[in-house]
Short mmCIF file of C-alpha atoms in Angstrom, two decimals:
data_model
loop_
_atom_site.label_atom_id
_atom_site.label_comp_id
_atom_site.label_asym_id
_atom_site.label_seq_id
_atom_site.Cartn_x
_atom_site.Cartn_y
_atom_site.Cartn_z
CA MET U 1 131.89 65.33 87.03
CA LEU U 2 128.45 65.18 85.96
CA LEU U 3 127.27 63.63 83.05
CA ALA U 4 124.34 64.85 80.41
CA ALA U 5 121.18 61.77 80.59
CA PRO U 6 119.94 60.90 77.36
CA SER U 7 117.93 63.57 75.28
CA ARG U 8 113.79 63.37 75.73
CA GLU U 9 111.99 64.04 73.48
CA THR U 10 108.19 64.49 72.22
CA TYR U 11 106.65 62.17 69.88
CA HIS U 12 103.09 62.61 68.21
CA LEU U 13 101.41 59.54 66.75
CA GLN U 14 101.52 58.73 63.08
CA MET U 15 100.41 55.58 60.42
CA ALA U 16 103.84 53.87 59.44
CA PRO U 17 104.02 54.15 55.37
CA GLN U 18 102.99 50.35 54.26
CA GLN U 19 106.02 48.20 54.08
CA ARG U 20 106.96 45.44 51.25
CA LYS U 21 106.90 41.73 52.89
CA GLY U 22 111.17 40.66 52.97
CA SER U 23 114.02 42.65 52.42
CA ALA U 24 115.03 44.24 49.49
CA ASN U 25 119.10 43.38 48.32
CA ALA U 26 121.69 46.83 48.31
CA ALA U 27 121.29 46.89 44.24
CA GLU U 28 118.10 47.40 44.38
CA LEU U 29 118.14 49.80 47.88
CA LEU U 30 119.85 52.15 45.78
CA SER U 31 117.82 52.07 42.59
CA ARG U 32 115.51 53.98 45.10
CA ARG U 33 117.22 55.67 46.67
CA SER U 34 118.28 57.07 42.55
CA THR U 35 114.01 57.49 41.81
CA GLY U 36 114.09 59.92 44.83
CA LEU U 37 111.64 56.72 46.60
CA GLY U 38 111.00 57.38 50.07
CA ASN U 39 111.09 60.21 52.43
CA THR U 40 114.51 61.63 53.59
CA GLY U 41 114.25 59.75 56.58
CA THR U 42 114.15 56.62 55.51
CA LEU U 43 116.85 57.43 51.97
CA ILE U 44 119.20 58.06 55.44
CA ARG U 45 117.93 54.53 56.94
CA HIS U 46 118.55 52.92 53.98
CA ASN U 47 122.22 54.17 53.12
CA LEU U 48 123.19 53.13 56.15
CA LYS U 49 121.86 49.53 56.26
CA ILE U 50 123.65 49.29 52.36
CA LEU U 51 127.10 51.24 54.63
CA ARG U 52 126.00 48.90 57.55
CA GLY U 53 126.14 45.60 54.84
CA ILE U 54 129.09 46.28 53.09
CA LEU U 55 131.30 46.98 56.14
CA LEU U 56 129.99 43.36 58.00
CA GLN U 57 130.83 41.92 54.75
CA GLU U 58 133.82 39.10 54.58
CA ASN U 59 135.65 40.61 51.88
CA ARG U 60 135.71 44.43 52.97
CA THR U 61 138.64 45.20 55.23
CA PHE U 62 139.75 48.06 57.84
CA THR U 63 143.21 48.93 56.17
CA LYS U 64 145.87 51.35 57.44
CA VAL U 65 146.02 54.38 55.33
CA TRP U 66 147.72 57.25 57.10
CA SER U 67 149.73 58.21 60.13
CA LYS U 68 151.10 61.53 61.63
CA THR U 69 152.86 62.22 64.81
CA SER U 70 152.00 66.09 66.56
CA LYS U 71 153.95 67.41 69.78
CA SER U 72 150.78 69.14 70.45
CA THR U 73 147.76 67.42 71.62
CA VAL U 74 145.24 65.97 68.46
CA MET U 75 141.54 65.99 68.04
CA TYR U 76 139.31 64.30 65.85
CA GLU U 77 135.56 65.75 65.37
CA ASN U 78 133.02 64.32 63.26
CA CYS U 79 134.90 63.74 60.44
CA LYS U 80 137.60 65.86 60.94
CA LEU U 81 141.13 65.85 62.62
CA TYR U 82 142.91 68.25 64.04
CA PHE U 83 146.56 69.19 64.88
CA GLU U 84 148.48 72.35 65.97
CA ASN U 85 145.59 73.71 68.33
CA TYR U 86 142.84 73.54 66.44
CA GLN U 87 145.30 75.43 63.07
CA HIS U 88 145.70 72.67 61.01
CA CYS U 89 142.60 70.50 60.12
CA TYR U 90 142.36 67.27 57.97
CA SER U 91 139.12 65.55 56.10
CA CYS U 92 139.00 62.29 57.02
CA VAL U 93 135.82 61.07 53.87
CA HIS U 94 138.17 60.11 52.14
CA ALA U 95 140.53 57.34 51.40
CA GLU U 96 143.53 59.21 53.61
CA PRO U 97 142.72 62.02 55.05
CA GLN U 98 143.75 65.37 53.05
CA ILE U 99 143.90 68.80 54.50
CA LEU U 100 141.38 71.13 54.42
CA TYR U 101 142.81 74.40 55.83
CA LYS U 102 145.20 76.34 57.51
CA LEU U 103 144.70 78.97 59.05
CA PRO U 104 147.96 81.52 60.92
CA THR U 105 149.34 81.10 63.60
CA ARG U 106 147.28 81.84 66.57
CA SER U 107 150.09 84.41 69.71
CA LYS U 108 150.69 82.66 73.02
CA GLN U 109 147.23 85.28 74.23
CA GLU U 110 145.26 84.06 70.98
CA LYS U 111 145.11 79.61 71.69
CA ILE U 112 142.46 78.25 71.58
CA GLU U 113 141.51 76.90 75.23
CA ASP U 114 137.89 75.03 74.13
CA THR U 115 136.32 73.54 71.28
CA LEU U 116 132.67 72.35 70.67
CA MET U 117 131.73 71.25 67.06
CA CYS U 118 127.81 72.73 66.01
CA HIS U 119 125.12 71.57 63.44
CA SER U 120 122.01 73.99 62.67
CA PRO U 121 119.30 72.06 62.43
CA VAL U 122 117.86 70.74 59.37
CA GLU U 123 113.61 72.28 60.14
CA LYS U 124 115.10 75.52 60.69
CA SER U 125 115.26 79.00 58.38
CA LEU U 126 118.39 80.90 59.83
CA SER U 127 119.27 84.57 58.51
CA SER U 128 122.31 83.83 58.12
CA PRO U 129 123.59 80.70 55.13
CA SER U 130 126.75 80.92 56.87
CA ASP U 131 124.46 79.88 60.51
CA HIS U 132 122.81 76.46 58.42
CA LYS U 133 127.38 74.92 58.07
CA PRO U 134 129.03 73.47 60.57
CA SER U 135 131.02 75.25 62.18
CA LEU U 136 133.91 75.68 65.54
CA LEU U 137 133.06 77.50 68.31
CA ALA U 138 136.09 78.31 70.14
CA LEU U 139 137.03 79.31 73.80
CA THR U 140 140.97 81.24 73.51
CA ALA U 141 142.80 82.32 75.83
CA ASN U 142 142.30 85.91 75.71
CA ASN U 143 138.50 85.13 76.14
CA TRP U 144 137.14 86.19 73.02
CA LEU U 145 134.40 82.86 72.37
CA ILE U 146 134.68 83.12 68.64
CA ARG U 147 133.26 80.91 65.67
CA LEU U 148 135.30 78.94 62.79
CA SER U 149 133.36 77.64 60.14
CA ALA U 150 133.93 73.88 59.98
CA GLU U 151 134.76 73.66 56.31
CA THR U 152 137.55 76.43 55.70
CA GLY U 153 138.36 77.71 58.63
CA GLU U 154 137.33 80.79 57.96
CA GLU U 155 136.22 83.62 60.66
CA LEU U 156 132.53 83.54 61.02
CA GLN U 157 131.41 85.47 63.88
CA ARG U 158 132.97 86.78 67.13
CA VAL U 159 132.29 88.08 71.05
CA TYR U 160 134.20 89.10 73.95
CA LEU U 161 133.54 87.90 76.65
CA SER U 162 135.01 89.50 79.69
CA PRO U 163 138.10 91.57 80.75
CA ASN U 164 137.01 90.72 84.69
CA TYR U 165 137.02 87.34 84.28
CA LYS U 166 139.01 84.07 82.88
CA PHE U 167 136.92 81.78 81.16
CA ARG U 168 138.61 78.86 79.95
CA TYR U 169 135.87 75.45 79.97
CA LEU U 170 132.78 74.62 76.99
CA GLY U 171 130.29 72.94 78.01
CA TRP U 172 126.52 71.67 76.03
CA ASP U 173 123.68 72.19 77.94
CA VAL U 174 120.24 71.04 76.84
CA SER U 175 119.89 68.99 73.24
CA GLN U 176 123.09 71.08 71.95
CA GLU U 177 120.55 74.14 71.46
CA THR U 178 122.15 76.01 74.36
CA PHE U 179 126.09 76.14 75.84
CA TYR U 180 128.20 78.03 78.46
CA VAL U 181 131.29 78.68 78.67
CA LYS U 182 132.69 78.38 82.19
CA SER U 183 135.90 80.01 84.14
CA VAL U 184 138.97 78.83 86.19
CA GLN U 185 137.95 78.67 89.84
CA ASN U 186 138.83 80.98 91.89
CA LYS U 187 140.48 79.25 94.84
CA GLU U 188 141.70 81.23 98.07
CA THR U 189 145.49 81.10 98.65
CA PRO U 190 147.15 80.71 101.67
CA LEU U 191 148.20 84.19 101.95
CA ALA U 192 144.40 85.12 101.82
CA ARG U 193 143.26 82.64 104.67
CA GLN U 194 146.65 83.63 106.97
CA ALA U 195 145.49 87.49 106.59
CA GLY U 196 141.80 86.59 106.51
CA ILE U 197 140.19 87.75 103.52
CA THR U 198 137.39 85.35 102.16
CA GLN U 199 137.02 84.45 98.58
CA ASN U 200 133.15 83.88 98.19
CA THR U 201 133.26 83.94 94.16
CA VAL U 202 133.88 80.82 93.03
CA MET U 203 133.12 81.38 89.53
CA HIS U 204 131.57 82.88 86.68
CA ILE U 205 129.21 81.16 83.90
CA ALA U 206 128.43 82.55 80.28
CA ILE U 207 125.36 81.36 78.24
CA PHE U 208 124.58 80.75 74.62
CA HIS U 209 122.20 79.92 72.84
CA VAL U 210 123.34 78.03 69.28
CA PHE U 211 121.61 79.43 65.98
CA PRO U 212 121.74 81.77 65.71
CA LEU U 213 124.27 82.66 68.58
CA GLU U 214 122.45 84.63 71.29
CA VAL U 215 123.89 85.23 74.65
CA ILE U 216 121.26 84.62 77.81
CA GLY U 217 123.63 86.03 80.59
CA ILE U 218 126.40 85.97 83.12
CA MET U 219 125.17 84.50 86.55
CA GLU U 220 128.36 84.59 89.50
CA ILE U 221 128.95 81.23 91.42
CA ASN U 222 129.13 82.63 94.91
CA LYS U 223 129.36 80.61 98.76
CA LYS U 224 126.94 83.44 100.36
CA VAL U 225 124.23 82.36 98.38
CA PHE U 226 125.29 78.91 97.91
CA GLY U 227 127.11 77.44 100.72
CA ASN U 228 130.77 77.45 102.01
CA GLY U 229 131.62 74.50 100.73
CA VAL U 230 130.56 74.63 96.39
CA ILE U 231 133.93 73.48 94.87
CA GLY U 232 132.56 73.70 91.13
CA ALA U 233 129.52 73.30 89.07
CA ASP U 234 128.39 72.86 85.38
CA LEU U 235 125.22 73.36 84.00
CA VAL U 236 123.39 70.14 81.96
CA GLN U 237 120.05 69.58 80.45
CA GLY U 238 118.54 72.77 82.22
CA VAL U 239 119.79 72.27 85.29
CA LEU U 240 122.57 73.81 88.29
CA ALA U 241 124.55 71.22 89.12
CA LEU U 242 126.71 72.26 91.73
CA TYR U 243 129.42 70.16 93.55
CA TYR U 244 130.47 70.94 97.42
CA SER U 245 133.41 69.17 99.49
CA ASN U 246 131.41 67.55 101.87
CA LYS U 247 131.24 64.95 98.44
CA SER U 248 127.18 65.82 97.36
CA VAL U 249 125.46 67.20 94.62
CA LYS U 250 122.56 69.75 94.64
CA MET U 251 120.60 70.34 91.00
CA TYR U 252 118.80 73.81 90.45
CA SER U 253 116.75 74.50 87.14
CA PHE U 254 118.32 77.10 85.31
CA GLU U 255 114.74 78.11 84.04
CA HIS U 256 114.35 79.10 87.70
CA ILE U 257 117.07 80.75 87.45
CA VAL U 258 116.45 83.07 85.12
CA GLN U 259 113.65 83.72 85.46
CA ARG U 260 114.17 85.37 88.48
CA TYR U 261 117.36 86.84 88.25
CA LEU U 262 117.81 88.02 84.96
CA THR U 263 118.42 91.54 85.22
CA GLU U 264 118.23 93.07 81.62
CA LYS U 265 118.72 91.15 78.43
CA VAL U 266 121.17 91.73 76.48
CA THR U 267 121.37 91.16 72.56
CA LEU U 268 125.15 90.49 71.39
CA GLY U 269 125.67 94.11 69.49
CA LYS U 270 123.15 96.04 70.80
CA GLN U 271 123.37 98.85 73.48
CA SER U 272 122.89 97.09 76.88
CA PRO U 273 123.03 100.11 80.30
CA LEU U 274 124.56 97.44 82.75
CA LEU U 275 127.94 98.05 80.55
CA GLY U 276 127.52 102.23 80.93
CA GLY U 277 125.64 102.86 77.21
CA LYS U 278 128.08 100.28 75.44
CA THR U 279 127.95 97.76 72.61
CA VAL U 280 127.61 93.47 74.52
CA GLY U 281 130.19 91.56 73.36
CA ASP U 282 133.01 94.20 72.25
CA ALA U 283 136.16 94.74 74.11
CA PRO U 284 137.06 95.55 76.65
CA PHE U 285 133.43 95.58 77.46
CA GLY U 286 131.68 91.87 76.86
CA ILE U 287 129.25 90.51 78.49
CA PRO U 288 128.38 92.06 81.68
CA LEU U 289 126.62 90.23 84.80
CA ASN U 290 123.30 90.71 84.28
CA ILE U 291 122.05 87.68 86.31
CA GLN U 292 122.20 88.20 90.06
CA ILE U 293 121.40 85.27 92.20
CA THR U 294 120.97 87.34 95.84
CA ASP U 295 118.89 84.34 97.39
CA CYS U 296 119.27 80.38 96.93
CA PRO U 297 116.87 79.02 94.76
CA PRO U 298 114.84 76.13 95.70
CA VAL U 299 116.97 72.47 95.33
CA LEU U 300 115.50 69.81 92.54
CA PHE U 301 117.23 66.71 93.80
CA LYS U 302 120.51 66.76 96.38
CA VAL U 303 122.95 63.83 96.51
CA SER U 304 125.89 62.82 98.52
CA CYS U 305 128.52 61.02 96.01
CA ALA U 306 131.49 60.02 95.92
CA GLU U 307 133.78 61.96 94.04
CA ASN U 308 131.47 64.28 93.41
CA SER U 309 130.08 62.44 90.35
CA VAL U 310 126.11 61.88 89.36
CA GLN U 311 124.53 59.61 87.09
CA ILE U 312 120.96 60.89 85.62
CA GLY U 313 118.94 58.88 82.53
CA GLY U 314 116.63 55.44 81.91
CA ASN U 315 113.40 55.47 81.37
CA PRO U 316 111.80 56.21 83.74
CA TRP U 317 114.24 58.35 85.51
CA HIS U 318 117.44 57.02 87.39
CA TYR U 319 119.78 57.74 88.82
CA ILE U 320 123.88 56.10 89.75
CA TYR U 321 126.46 57.00 91.95
CA THR U 322 128.55 55.69 94.63
CA PRO U 323 127.63 56.58 98.33
CA PRO U 324 130.76 58.01 99.76
CA ARG U 325 131.75 55.02 102.83
CA LYS U 326 134.44 53.32 102.63
CA LYS U 327 132.20 49.41 102.42
CA ASP U 328 130.34 51.31 99.51
CA GLU U 329 133.58 51.80 97.54
CA GLY U 330 133.08 49.74 93.87
CA THR U 331 129.79 49.58 93.88
CA TYR U 332 127.87 51.98 91.91
CA HIS U 333 123.82 52.22 93.17
CA ILE U 334 120.95 53.17 90.87
CA CYS U 335 117.73 54.24 92.18
CA SER U 336 114.49 56.64 90.94
CA LEU U 337 114.85 59.83 90.74
CA LYS U 338 111.36 60.52 91.67
CA ASP U 339 111.69 59.92 95.54
CA GLY U 340 115.28 57.93 94.96
CA THR U 341 113.67 54.53 96.00
CA MET U 342 116.65 52.09 95.87
CA ALA U 343 115.26 49.36 92.05
CA THR U 344 116.10 46.24 92.51
CA ASN U 345 118.84 44.37 91.79
CA GLY U 346 120.24 48.49 91.98
CA VAL U 347 123.91 47.40 92.94
CA GLN U 348 125.81 46.69 90.59
CA GLU U 349 129.52 45.90 91.22
CA MET U 350 132.30 43.70 89.57
CA ASP U 351 133.86 40.75 90.41
CA SER U 352 137.26 42.10 89.78
CA TYR U 353 140.48 42.82 90.49
CA SER U 354 142.04 45.19 88.29
CA LEU U 355 144.17 48.70 89.03
CA GLU U 356 141.16 50.22 86.74
CA ASN U 357 137.98 51.46 88.88
CA ASP U 358 135.65 49.47 86.21
CA GLY U 359 133.12 52.41 84.50
CA ILE U 360 128.94 52.93 83.74
CA PHE U 361 127.02 54.94 82.06
CA PHE U 362 123.89 55.25 80.29
CA HIS U 363 123.66 54.29 77.08
CA PRO U 364 124.40 57.31 74.38
CA ASP U 365 121.15 54.97 72.31
CA ASP U 366 118.65 56.90 74.16
CA SER U 367 116.60 52.76 74.97
CA GLY U 368 117.81 54.19 78.64
CA ARG U 369 119.80 51.34 79.26
CA ILE U 370 123.18 51.44 81.55
CA ILE U 371 126.41 50.15 79.70
CA HIS U 372 129.05 48.45 83.10
CA VAL U 373 132.38 47.95 82.28
CA GLY U 374 134.89 46.36 83.10
CA PRO U 375 138.47 44.30 82.50
CA VAL U 376 136.45 40.77 81.66
CA THR U 377 132.87 41.53 81.19
CA ILE U 378 130.74 43.80 79.92
CA ASN U 379 127.46 44.12 81.03
CA VAL U 380 123.74 45.94 79.44
CA LEU U 381 121.37 46.16 82.04
CA LYS U 382 117.92 48.20 81.44
CA ILE U 383 115.42 49.15 83.96
CA LEU U 384 112.09 47.57 83.79
CA GLY U 385 109.83 49.74 86.25
CA GLU U 386 106.43 51.84 85.52
CA LEU U 387 106.15 55.86 85.79
CA ASN U 388 103.75 56.03 87.95
CA SER U 389 103.46 52.81 89.75
CA ALA U 390 103.97 51.94 93.60
CA LEU U 391 106.71 49.15 93.28
CA PRO U 392 110.92 49.93 92.79
CA SER U 393 112.49 49.46 89.06
CA LYS U 394 114.02 46.44 88.59
CA VAL U 395 117.39 46.29 86.86
CA VAL U 396 117.78 43.27 84.80
CA GLU U 397 120.86 42.07 82.46
CA ASP U 398 119.63 42.76 79.05
CA PHE U 399 123.10 41.06 78.05
CA SER U 400 126.01 40.51 78.83
CA LEU U 401 130.18 40.34 76.68
CA LYS U 402 132.68 38.07 78.37
CA THR U 403 136.94 38.16 77.81
CA HIS U 404 138.00 34.77 76.63
CA ARG U 405 141.08 34.67 77.76
CA ASN U 406 143.54 30.74 77.52
CA ASN U 407 145.00 28.91 79.94
CA PRO U 408 144.30 31.16 83.08
CA ILE U 409 146.91 31.24 85.92
CA SER U 410 146.41 30.24 89.02
CA GLN U 411 147.23 31.55 92.61
CA VAL U 412 148.09 28.03 93.93
CA THR U 413 150.52 26.11 92.21
CA VAL U 414 151.92 22.49 93.23
CA THR U 415 155.69 22.32 93.81
CA SER U 416 158.11 18.69 92.30
CA SER U 417 157.76 17.93 95.37
CA GLY U 418 154.36 17.82 96.12
CA ARG U 419 153.78 21.46 97.76
CA THR U 420 151.61 23.78 97.92
CA VAL U 421 152.79 27.32 97.04
CA LYS U 422 150.21 30.75 96.71
CA ARG U 423 150.85 32.88 94.59
CA ARG U 424 151.25 36.13 97.26
CA PHE U 425 150.12 37.91 95.01
CA GLN U 426 147.21 37.77 92.60
CA GLN U 427 147.58 38.57 89.11
CA LEU U 428 145.08 42.17 88.06
CA ASP U 429 142.50 41.13 85.55
CA ASP U 430 144.06 43.88 83.70
CA ASP U 431 147.01 42.92 82.97
CA PRO U 432 148.49 43.72 80.11
CA SER U 433 149.37 40.18 79.09
CA GLN U 434 145.86 39.36 79.09
CA LYS U 435 142.84 39.88 77.16
CA THR U 436 141.32 42.92 78.43
CA PHE U 437 138.07 45.09 77.07
CA ARG U 438 139.02 48.87 77.16
CA MET U 439 137.02 50.73 76.26
CA VAL U 440 133.51 50.89 74.35
CA GLU U 441 132.64 53.23 71.99
CA TYR U 442 129.25 53.39 70.13
CA GLU U 443 128.29 54.59 66.59
CA ASP U 444 124.96 55.43 66.11
CA GLU U 445 124.15 55.51 62.81
CA LEU U 446 125.79 51.92 61.99
CA ASP U 447 124.25 51.40 65.78
CA LEU U 448 126.98 49.39 66.57
CA LEU U 449 128.93 48.48 69.60
CA ALA U 450 132.89 49.21 69.09
CA ILE U 451 135.02 47.61 71.92
CA VAL U 452 138.54 47.82 71.80
CA VAL U 453 140.60 45.58 73.22
CA THR U 454 144.01 44.33 74.02
CA ASN U 455 146.23 42.06 74.64
CA GLY U 456 149.34 41.60 75.25
CA GLU U 457 149.84 37.21 75.31
CA GLU U 458 152.60 37.34 73.01
CA GLY U 459 154.54 39.51 75.19
CA GLU U 460 153.60 42.54 72.69
CA GLY U 461 150.60 44.56 73.29
CA ARG U 462 148.24 44.23 70.23
CA ALA U 463 144.67 45.95 69.89
CA CYS U 464 141.41 44.93 68.20
CA ILE U 465 137.94 46.95 67.93
CA GLN U 466 135.43 44.12 68.18
CA LEU U 467 131.71 45.27 66.72
CA HIS U 468 128.74 44.22 68.21
CA ASP U 469 124.62 44.35 67.75
CA ASN U 470 124.42 47.08 69.71
CA GLN U 471 120.74 45.66 70.13
CA THR U 472 121.80 41.70 71.47
CA GLY U 473 125.64 41.90 71.66
CA GLN U 474 126.14 39.61 68.69
CA LEU U 475 129.87 39.64 68.14
CA LEU U 476 129.54 40.40 63.98
CA ARG U 477 133.66 41.14 63.42
CA THR U 478 136.53 41.30 64.59
CA ILE U 479 139.17 44.45 63.23
CA ASP U 480 142.88 44.18 64.58
CA LEU U 481 144.89 47.72 64.18
CA ILE U 482 148.66 46.64 63.24
CA GLU U 483 150.32 49.07 65.67
CA THR U 484 151.61 47.90 68.87
CA TRP U 485 149.71 49.09 72.12
CA ASP U 486 151.26 50.13 75.53
CA GLU U 487 148.92 50.89 78.21
CA THR U 488 151.13 52.84 79.54
CA ASN U 489 150.38 55.50 77.62
CA LYS U 490 147.01 57.22 76.96
CA ASN U 491 145.24 55.52 73.78
CA GLU U 492 141.85 57.48 72.11
CA VAL U 493 139.79 55.21 69.47
CA PHE U 494 137.00 56.25 67.31
CA PHE U 495 134.95 53.65 65.51
CA ASP U 496 133.00 56.39 62.51
CA LYS U 497 131.28 54.70 59.32
CA ASP U 498 133.95 53.24 57.64
CA THR U 499 136.74 54.97 59.27
CA ILE U 500 138.81 54.38 62.92
CA VAL U 501 141.08 56.25 64.48
CA HIS U 502 143.54 55.41 66.73
CA ILE U 503 146.11 58.48 68.57
CA GLU U 504 148.33 57.95 71.38
CA GLN U 505 150.60 59.62 73.26
CA LYS U 506 153.81 58.57 74.82
CA ASN U 507 155.53 61.07 76.34
CA ALA U 508 155.47 64.57 74.55
CA LYS U 509 154.45 63.28 71.98
CA PHE U 510 151.01 62.49 70.00
CA CYS U 511 150.67 59.84 67.00
CA CYS U 512 147.58 60.20 64.89
CA HIS U 513 146.43 56.77 62.79
CA VAL U 514 143.73 56.63 60.77
CA TYR U 515 141.89 52.78 58.42
CA LYS U 516 139.83 53.59 56.37
CA LEU U 517 137.23 50.34 54.90
CA PHE U 518 138.79 48.86 51.67
CA THR U 519 137.18 46.08 49.37
CA THR U 520 140.10 42.77 49.75
CA LYS U 521 141.28 41.24 47.20
CA THR U 522 140.46 38.36 46.35
#
C-alpha cells in the first residue's frame, strides 16, 4: 500500500511580532484571550499550550466514563463515534459521549461501504453555507456518493456514480481537497482463462474536488495501456501509483493524464454529450468515462519492492521500501527520490525476534523525520542532506525509546547438577507476557506521541499509554487503561486532546471504551 507523503506548502518571509521575554502562566494566557489580543493562530496556539499544560499536571487523570458494545464495526473520527454502519453518531466533546443523531435504518443496497471526513478550509468563501461545516462523504453499496452533515446527519448532496462499475473505496489525494472513489478490482476467473477470454480492465477510478464538490472525471486502469501485470492502483499526492504482480510500483503524473487524456469537462447537474444529453450525477446515468488513456504516460518513478509497499516523504524527498529479495527481508532501505541513491546508514532493521514485523513510516508532523517501531525499541530518525548536494544524505538517530523489562528470560539454564541446558525455543520479543510497544499515535495539536504499551507479567494482559514529547522523546506521563488487553483481539487506540478511545474486537463483538480528562480529588 502506498502511503501519502507529508504535505508541502510554500512559506513566505514574514516579520514575526515582538514577543515578550519569559513565559506567561495559564491565567495570564486566558486573560489575553478574553481581551482578544493576538491573531487567531496565536490564540489557538495559546489555547493548546494551556491544554497541554493542564493535561500533564499531576492532579489530572484520565477516567473511564463510558463503554458500549456493538455487533458491527465501531469507527472514531474527529471526536465522533459511529455505530451501526454510521447510522448512530455520538459526540465525544462532553464529559461523556452523547448521542448526536440517529439515521433511519438503511437497506442492504444502501449500506455505507466507506467514508471520509471533510472539513472546509477557513480562508475560502464558499457559495453554500453548508460547505463551511464539517461533512461526511459516504459511499453506498448501490454506487451513490452522499454528503452528510457531520453534526446532524442531514443529507446535503448526493451523486450517482455509475451503473456500469461497482465502486467500493474512498481515499484522499492532494492536500485533502481532492479525493477519489475506487471500484472493485476485476479479476480474471479460471473459466474465462480456459475460454481464452482476457480481462483487460483492472478497475475504474472517479476523481473529485471538494469545497465545493466538483467532478474531474472517471478513468480506466487497463492492462493494454499499463501492462499485463497491473493488479491495483491508488491516487496519492497528485500521483497515480500502479502496483504490479512482479512486486514493483510505477508512478505517473495525474496532472499530465488529465491534460492529455481528458475528452470533455463535465459538471455535476449539467447535461453531457457523453451521456447522450443526460444530466451528470443523476441516476441511472451517473458520470461518464471522460478520461480515456490511450497510451502509457511517462513513468515518473518506479521501484521493485516487497508487498508492493513504498513510502515517500522526508526533506529532501526520500522513499522507504524493502527490496523483494530473501536476504533483505526484515530490512527497510531509505533512498533519495531524486536519483535512487541510498542514504548513508540507509538500511534500517530491528535487532528483535518477534511474531509481528516492525513498522516504519514518515512522521506525520511534516518534520521529514522517520518513526521506526519495534516491540522493544522505537527509533525516531532524521535525514541530513542538502537538495542539490552531490553527497548522499545521511540517516541519523534523533532519539530512541526502549521498554524497561524486568527479569529478562535467559536462553541458557543451569540445572542443580551443574548441567547447562539451552532453551529449544527462543521467547519472542513481542510475547504478551512482556512489556511491549504496540502502536504509536501522534497528537498534532498538542505535539505529543502517544505510545500504547502492553504488559502481561502478572498473568493478565494490561495496557497503558505513555505520552512523550514529540521533539525530545521525554516521557511526560503514563495513563493506565482499566480494561484488560487481549493481544489476540484487534485493538485500536485514539488519543485526541482530552479524550482517549479504545476499540477492541472480541470475535464478532466490538467494545468501545472512552476516557476523559478530570481533576483528581484531594
